[in-house]
């Protein structure tokens, strides 16, 4: 499944949109991930067996059968067997991760504490634990415990010193009414049309995750063109979302039926238009442009004046890139602060140049330079 994509949009930072590919490898994830090039993966999402330790059939008070996870792939002889398995796949995933890559592991109270401790022992650096709060959880049928209404996702960097991992802070904030995104996510279980069903009308897989959950994971911690892997592919939820969001994907699954269903599901996904995916440039990520570059490029001539929005103040632009107001000389920021009697000022959003069409913020001239850089 290979998709051909064009270059990133002019205003976006450089990202590799070229030919994201999507595939599922049949087999044991530890053995298969070991064949990946070391340090090649940008993001890992793992939904491993939870080792639910269910003893016998789960029944409702009316004796009807509860469709719980009792599959062989979720069974381990002991906690220590589960820990060995966890260590093995985490090490294989870590080897494949770029130094700047991050990993998500989802689990429930049955396994997540063991997984978290092992991750720390192996050197992963925990960044967050996200609580996925289910808006439509399964009730507790026996009434002997609280309704288990959440799962936990651990998000971790490859190691403590890892630098430059992707966290699309500004985009998440913008999508959240300009409020910082929180670590508790309210998302419904995967039901209805989204749930993969076989010819017999039964669920293809017992633990298919909602696409909304994976979309938030990928949108927060990866970029278009990144390589995302999922050691426990199942129905390919991660792969379907990765393709829709313009990321490359490799999933590992040892069950042939699940792998086939996932392949068909991913093949049917249409990637979103590039312009709807291009990461927006955050203030932190945007390339630095010095005010003197505007002079060097002939966008502002030495000797012209910079004005505040009301045109009450006029500062002279010097040939060396400093500006002068009265007898005060300094940067656009320093003189902007002096002009307002303020401690600090962002000169880019304070000073204007005069054009035929009126005053124009110098920040707009800087944006033109940055757009050219992105091209
Ligand atoms: C919890 S499910 C993942 C469900 C998936 N996130 C989805 O949305 O469909 C775990 C999957 O891992 C697979 N699996 C278990 N052990 C594996 C292994 N060692 N290698 C590859 N796949 C494995 C199981 O067959 C199962 O489909």
Coordinates of C-alpha atoms and ligand atoms in Angstrom, one line a residue:
X1 CA 0.0 0.0 0.0
X2 CA 2.0 2.9 -1.2
X3 CA 0.6 6.4 -1.5
X4 CA 2.2 9.1 -3.5
X5 CA 2.1 12.6 -2.0
X6 CA 3.3 16.0 -3.1
X7 CA 5.6 18.5 -1.2
X8 CA 4.5 20.3 2.0
X9 CA 2.7 23.6 1.7
X10 CA 4.8 26.7 1.5
X11 CA 4.1 28.1 4.9
X12 CA 4.7 24.8 6.8
X13 CA 8.0 23.8 8.2
X14 CA 9.8 21.2 6.0
X15 CA 8.2 17.8 6.5
X16 CA 8.6 14.7 4.5
X17 CA 5.2 14.0 2.8
X18 CA 6.8 11.8 0.2
X19 CA 5.3 8.4 -0.4
X20 CA 4.2 7.4 3.1
X21 CA 3.7 3.6 3.0
X22 CA 1.6 1.4 5.1
X23 CA 2.1 -2.3 5.7
X24 CA 1.4 -5.1 8.2
X25 CA 4.0 -7.7 8.9
X26 CA 2.6 -11.1 10.0
X27 CA 4.5 -12.7 12.8
X28 CA 5.9 -12.2 16.3
X29 CA 6.5 -8.6 17.0
X30 CA 9.7 -9.1 18.9
X31 CA 11.3 -11.1 16.0
X32 CA 9.9 -8.8 13.3
X33 CA 10.7 -5.5 15.0
X34 CA 14.3 -6.7 15.3
X35 CA 14.5 -6.7 11.5
X36 CA 13.8 -2.9 11.4
X37 CA 16.7 -0.6 10.9
X38 CA 17.9 0.6 14.3
X39 CA 16.9 4.2 15.0
X40 CA 14.4 4.5 12.1
X41 CA 11.1 4.9 13.9
X42 CA 9.5 8.2 14.9
X43 CA 6.6 6.9 17.1
X44 CA 5.5 3.7 18.6
X45 CA 2.0 3.0 19.7
X46 CA 1.5 -0.3 21.6
X47 CA -1.7 -1.9 22.7
X48 CA -0.2 -5.1 24.2
X49 CA -2.1 -8.0 25.7
X50 CA -3.4 -6.8 29.1
X51 CA -3.0 -10.2 30.8
X52 CA -6.6 -9.9 32.2
X53 CA -6.3 -13.1 34.2
X54 CA -10.0 -13.9 33.7
X55 CA -11.0 -17.0 35.5
X56 CA -13.8 -18.8 33.7
X57 CA -16.8 -17.2 31.9
X58 CA -17.9 -13.7 32.9
X59 CA -21.7 -13.6 33.3
X60 CA -24.3 -11.0 33.9
X61 CA -26.7 -11.3 36.8
X62 CA -29.3 -12.8 34.4
X63 CA -26.6 -15.5 33.5
X64 CA -26.1 -14.2 30.0
X65 CA -22.5 -14.3 28.7
X66 CA -20.3 -11.2 28.7
X67 CA -18.2 -10.8 25.6
X68 CA -14.9 -10.3 27.5
X69 CA -11.3 -10.8 26.3
X70 CA -10.5 -14.5 26.9
X71 CA -8.4 -15.0 23.8
X72 CA -5.2 -17.1 24.0
X73 CA -3.1 -14.1 23.0
X74 CA -4.0 -12.5 26.3
X75 CA -3.0 -15.4 28.5
X76 CA 0.3 -15.7 30.3
X77 CA 1.3 -18.4 32.8
X78 CA 2.4 -16.0 35.5
X79 CA 3.2 -12.3 36.1
X80 CA 6.8 -13.1 35.6
X81 CA 6.1 -14.6 32.2
X82 CA 4.2 -11.4 31.3
X83 CA 7.1 -9.3 32.5
X84 CA 9.6 -11.2 30.4
X85 CA 7.3 -10.8 27.3
X86 CA 6.9 -7.0 28.1
X87 CA 10.7 -6.6 28.5
X88 CA 11.3 -8.3 25.2
X89 CA 9.0 -6.3 23.1
X90 CA 9.9 -3.0 24.7
X91 CA 13.6 -3.6 24.0
X92 CA 12.8 -4.5 20.4
X93 CA 10.8 -1.3 20.0
X94 CA 13.4 0.8 21.7
X95 CA 16.1 -0.4 19.4
X96 CA 14.0 0.7 16.4
X97 CA 13.3 4.1 17.8
X98 CA 15.1 7.2 16.8
X99 CA 16.7 9.0 19.7
X100 CA 14.0 11.7 19.4
X101 CA 11.1 9.1 19.1
X102 CA 8.5 8.6 21.7
X103 CA 6.4 5.6 22.7
X104 CA 2.8 5.2 23.9
X105 CA 1.7 2.1 25.7
X106 CA -2.0 1.6 26.7
X107 CA -3.2 -0.7 29.4
X108 CA -5.5 -1.2 32.3
X109 CA -4.9 -1.8 36.1
X110 CA -4.2 -5.4 35.2
X111 CA -0.9 -4.6 33.5
X112 CA -0.1 -0.9 33.3
X113 CA 1.8 -0.7 36.6
X114 CA 4.0 -3.6 35.6
X115 CA 4.6 -2.1 32.2
X116 CA 5.4 1.3 33.6
X117 CA 8.0 -0.1 36.1
X118 CA 9.6 -2.1 33.3
X119 CA 9.8 0.9 31.1
X120 CA 11.6 2.9 33.7
X121 CA 13.9 0.0 34.4
X122 CA 14.8 -0.2 30.7
X123 CA 15.7 3.5 30.6
X124 CA 12.5 5.0 29.0
X125 CA 11.7 8.5 30.4
X126 CA 8.0 8.9 31.3
X127 CA 6.5 12.1 30.0
X128 CA 2.8 11.7 30.9
X129 CA 0.2 9.1 31.8
X130 CA -2.9 9.9 30.0
X131 CA -6.2 8.7 31.4
X132 CA -8.6 7.7 28.6
X133 CA -12.0 8.1 30.3
X134 CA -14.6 6.1 28.5
X135 CA -17.9 8.0 28.0
X136 CA -19.7 4.6 27.6
X137 CA -17.9 2.1 29.8
X138 CA -19.0 -1.5 30.4
X139 CA -20.8 -1.7 33.7
X140 CA -19.5 -3.8 36.6
X141 CA -21.8 -6.8 36.3
X142 CA -21.3 -8.3 39.7
X143 CA -21.6 -5.0 41.5
X144 CA -18.5 -5.9 43.6
X145 CA -16.2 -3.1 42.3
X146 CA -16.3 0.3 40.8
X147 CA -17.2 0.5 37.1
X148 CA -13.9 0.3 35.3
X149 CA -14.3 3.4 33.2
X150 CA -10.8 4.3 32.1
X151 CA -7.6 3.0 30.6
X152 CA -4.2 4.5 31.0
X153 CA -1.7 5.4 28.4
X154 CA 2.0 5.9 29.3
X155 CA 3.8 8.3 27.0
X156 CA 7.6 8.1 27.2
X157 CA 10.7 9.3 25.5
X158 CA 13.5 6.9 24.6
X159 CA 15.6 8.0 27.5
X160 CA 16.0 10.8 30.0
X161 CA 18.3 12.9 27.8
X162 CA 16.2 12.6 24.7
X163 CA 15.9 15.9 22.9
X164 CA 13.6 17.2 20.2
X165 CA 10.8 14.8 20.6
X166 CA 7.6 15.9 18.9
X167 CA 4.9 17.5 21.0
X168 CA 2.5 19.6 19.0
X169 CA 1.7 21.9 21.9
X170 CA 0.4 24.9 20.0
X171 CA -1.8 22.9 17.7
X172 CA -3.3 21.0 20.6
X173 CA -3.9 24.2 22.5
X174 CA -5.5 25.8 19.4
X175 CA -7.8 22.8 19.0
X176 CA -8.8 23.1 22.7
X177 CA -10.2 26.7 22.7
X178 CA -6.7 28.1 23.4
X179 CA -6.4 26.2 26.6
X180 CA -3.5 23.7 27.3
X181 CA -4.5 20.2 26.4
X182 CA -5.0 18.0 29.6
X183 CA -4.0 14.5 30.4
X184 CA -7.5 13.2 30.8
X185 CA -9.3 12.5 27.6
X186 CA -13.0 11.7 27.4
X187 CA -13.6 9.5 24.3
X188 CA -16.2 6.8 23.7
X189 CA -15.4 3.1 23.2
X190 CA -15.3 1.9 19.6
X191 CA -18.9 1.0 18.6
X192 CA -21.3 1.3 15.7
X193 CA -20.0 1.7 12.1
X194 CA -16.4 2.0 13.2
X195 CA -16.4 -1.5 14.8
X196 CA -15.1 -4.1 12.3
X197 CA -17.6 -7.0 11.9
X198 CA -17.1 -10.3 10.1
X199 CA -19.5 -11.9 7.6
X200 CA -21.3 -13.5 10.7
X201 CA -22.0 -10.0 12.1
X202 CA -19.7 -10.6 15.0
X203 CA -16.9 -8.3 16.1
X204 CA -13.7 -9.2 14.3
X205 CA -11.6 -8.3 17.3
X206 CA -12.4 -8.1 21.0
X207 CA -10.3 -5.0 21.8
X208 CA -10.5 -2.6 18.8
X209 CA -9.5 0.8 20.0
X210 CA -11.5 4.0 18.9
X211 CA -9.9 6.0 16.0
X212 CA -10.5 9.2 18.0
X213 CA -8.1 8.0 20.6
X214 CA -5.4 7.2 18.1
X215 CA -6.0 10.4 16.2
X216 CA -5.2 12.4 19.4
X217 CA -2.1 10.3 20.0
X218 CA -0.8 10.8 16.5
X219 CA -1.7 14.5 16.2
X220 CA -0.1 15.3 19.5
X221 CA 3.2 13.4 19.1
X222 CA 4.0 12.9 15.4
X223 CA 4.2 14.8 12.2
X224 CA 3.1 14.1 8.6
X225 CA 5.7 11.8 6.9
X226 CA 6.8 10.2 10.3
X227 CA 7.1 6.5 10.6
X228 CA 4.7 5.1 13.1
X229 CA 4.8 1.5 14.2
X230 CA 2.4 -0.7 16.3
X231 CA 3.8 -4.0 17.6
X232 CA 0.2 -5.2 18.3
X233 CA -1.6 -4.2 15.2
X234 CA -5.0 -6.0 15.9
X235 CA -7.5 -4.5 13.5
X236 CA -5.0 -1.8 12.4
X237 CA -6.6 1.2 14.2
X238 CA -3.2 2.8 14.4
X239 CA -2.5 2.1 10.8
X240 CA -5.8 3.5 9.6
X241 CA -5.4 6.7 11.5
X242 CA -1.7 7.0 10.5
X243 CA -2.7 6.7 6.8
X244 CA -5.5 9.3 7.2
X245 CA -3.1 11.7 8.8
X246 CA -0.3 11.3 6.2
X247 CA 2.1 9.2 8.4
X248 CA 3.9 6.0 7.3
X249 CA 3.0 2.9 9.2
X250 CA 4.2 -0.6 10.0
X251 CA 2.1 -2.9 12.1
X252 CA 3.0 -6.3 13.5
X253 CA 0.4 -9.0 14.1
X254 CA 0.7 -12.7 14.6
X255 CA -2.9 -13.6 13.9
X256 CA -3.6 -14.0 10.2
X257 CA -7.3 -13.2 10.4
X258 CA -6.7 -9.9 12.2
X259 CA -3.9 -9.0 9.9
X260 CA -6.1 -9.5 6.8
X261 CA -9.0 -7.5 8.2
X262 CA -6.6 -4.7 9.1
X263 CA -5.1 -4.7 5.7
X264 CA -8.5 -4.3 4.0
X265 CA -9.4 -1.6 6.5
X266 CA -6.2 0.4 5.9
X267 CA -6.4 0.1 2.1
X268 CA -9.9 1.7 2.2
X269 CA -8.6 4.8 4.1
X270 CA -8.2 8.0 2.1
X271 CA -5.5 10.3 3.4
X272 CA -6.7 13.8 4.3
X273 CA -5.6 16.7 2.0
X274 CA -2.0 17.8 2.7
X275 CA -3.0 21.3 3.5
X276 CA -5.2 20.1 6.4
X277 CA -2.3 18.2 7.9
X278 CA 0.7 20.5 7.5
X279 CA 1.9 21.3 11.0
X280 CA 1.6 25.0 11.7
X281 CA 4.8 26.8 12.6
X282 CA 4.9 27.5 16.3
X283 CA 6.7 30.6 17.7
X284 CA 9.3 28.2 19.1
X285 CA 9.8 26.2 16.0
X286 CA 9.8 29.1 13.5
X287 CA 13.3 29.9 12.1
X288 CA 14.9 33.0 13.7
X289 CA 14.9 36.1 11.5
X290 CA 16.9 39.1 12.6
X291 CA 15.5 42.6 12.0
X292 CA 18.7 43.4 10.0
X293 CA 17.6 40.8 7.4
X294 CA 14.7 43.0 6.4
X295 CA 17.3 45.7 5.7
X296 CA 19.6 43.3 3.9
X297 CA 16.8 42.1 1.7
X298 CA 15.8 45.7 0.8
X299 CA 12.4 45.3 2.5
X300 CA 13.1 48.3 4.8
X301 CA 15.6 50.9 3.8
X302 CA 17.9 52.6 6.4
X303 CA 16.7 56.0 7.2
X304 CA 13.0 55.1 7.0
X305 CA 10.8 55.3 10.0
X306 CA 9.0 52.7 12.1
X307 CA 5.7 53.7 13.6
X308 CA 3.5 52.5 16.4
X309 CA -0.1 51.5 15.5
X310 CA -1.4 55.1 16.1
X311 CA 1.5 56.7 14.4
X312 CA 2.2 58.8 17.4
X313 CA 5.9 57.6 17.6
X314 CA 8.4 57.4 14.8
X315 CA 11.7 55.6 15.2
X316 CA 14.5 55.9 12.7
X317 CA 15.9 52.7 11.1
X318 CA 19.7 52.6 11.2
X319 CA 22.0 50.9 8.7
X320 CA 23.2 48.5 11.4
X321 CA 19.8 47.1 12.2
X322 CA 19.2 49.1 15.4
X323 CA 16.5 51.8 15.6
X324 CA 16.6 55.2 17.2
X325 CA 13.9 57.1 19.1
X326 CA 15.0 60.5 20.3
X327 CA 18.5 59.9 21.8
X328 CA 17.8 56.2 22.5
X329 CA 19.3 53.6 20.3
X330 CA 18.6 49.8 20.5
X331 CA 16.8 46.8 19.1
X332 CA 13.2 47.0 17.9
X333 CA 12.2 45.3 21.2
X334 CA 14.2 47.5 23.5
X335 CA 13.1 50.7 21.8
X336 CA 9.5 49.5 21.7
X337 CA 9.7 48.9 25.4
X338 CA 11.2 52.4 26.0
X339 CA 8.5 54.0 23.8
X340 CA 5.8 52.5 26.0
X341 CA 7.5 52.8 29.3
X342 CA 7.2 49.0 29.6
X343 CA 9.6 46.4 30.9
X344 CA 9.5 44.4 27.6
X345 CA 8.0 44.6 24.2
X346 CA 7.8 42.3 21.1
X347 CA 9.1 44.8 18.5
X348 CA 7.8 42.6 15.7
X349 CA 4.2 43.2 16.7
X350 CA 4.7 46.8 17.8
X351 CA 6.4 48.6 14.9
X352 CA 5.0 49.3 11.5
X353 CA 6.3 50.6 8.2
X354 CA 4.4 53.0 6.0
X355 CA 3.3 51.7 2.7
X356 CA 1.0 53.1 -0.1
X357 CA -1.8 51.1 1.5
X358 CA -1.2 52.3 5.0
X359 CA 0.8 51.0 7.9
X360 CA 2.1 47.4 7.7
X361 CA 3.3 45.5 10.7
X362 CA 7.0 44.5 10.4
X363 CA 5.9 41.0 11.6
X364 CA 4.2 40.5 8.2
X365 CA 7.5 41.2 6.5
X366 CA 9.2 38.6 8.7
X367 CA 6.4 36.1 7.8
X368 CA 7.3 36.6 4.1
X369 CA 10.9 35.7 4.8
X370 CA 9.9 32.6 6.8
X371 CA 7.5 31.4 4.1
X372 CA 10.4 31.7 1.6
X373 CA 12.6 29.6 3.9
X374 CA 9.9 26.9 4.1
X375 CA 9.8 26.7 0.3
Ligands
LIG1 C1 -5.0 -5.6 22.5 S1 -4.9 -6.2 20.9 C2 -4.6 -4.7 19.9 C3 -5.8 -4.1 19.3 C4 -5.6 -3.0 18.4 N1 -5.1 -1.8 19.1 C5 -6.9 -2.5 17.6 O1 -7.3 -1.4 17.8 O2 -7.4 -3.4 17.0 C6 -3.4 -7.0 20.9 C7 -3.0 -7.7 19.5 O3 -1.7 -8.2 19.6 C8 -1.6 -9.4 18.9 N2 -0.4 -10.0 19.5 C9 -0.2 -10.6 20.8 N3 1.0 -11.0 20.9 C10 1.7 -10.7 19.8 C11 3.0 -10.8 19.4 N4 4.0 -11.4 20.2 N5 3.4 -10.4 18.2 C12 2.5 -9.8 17.3 N6 1.2 -9.7 17.7 C13 0.8 -10.1 18.9 C14 -2.9 -10.1 19.2 O4 -3.2 -11.1 18.3 C15 -3.9 -9.0 19.2 O5 -4.5 -8.8 18.0

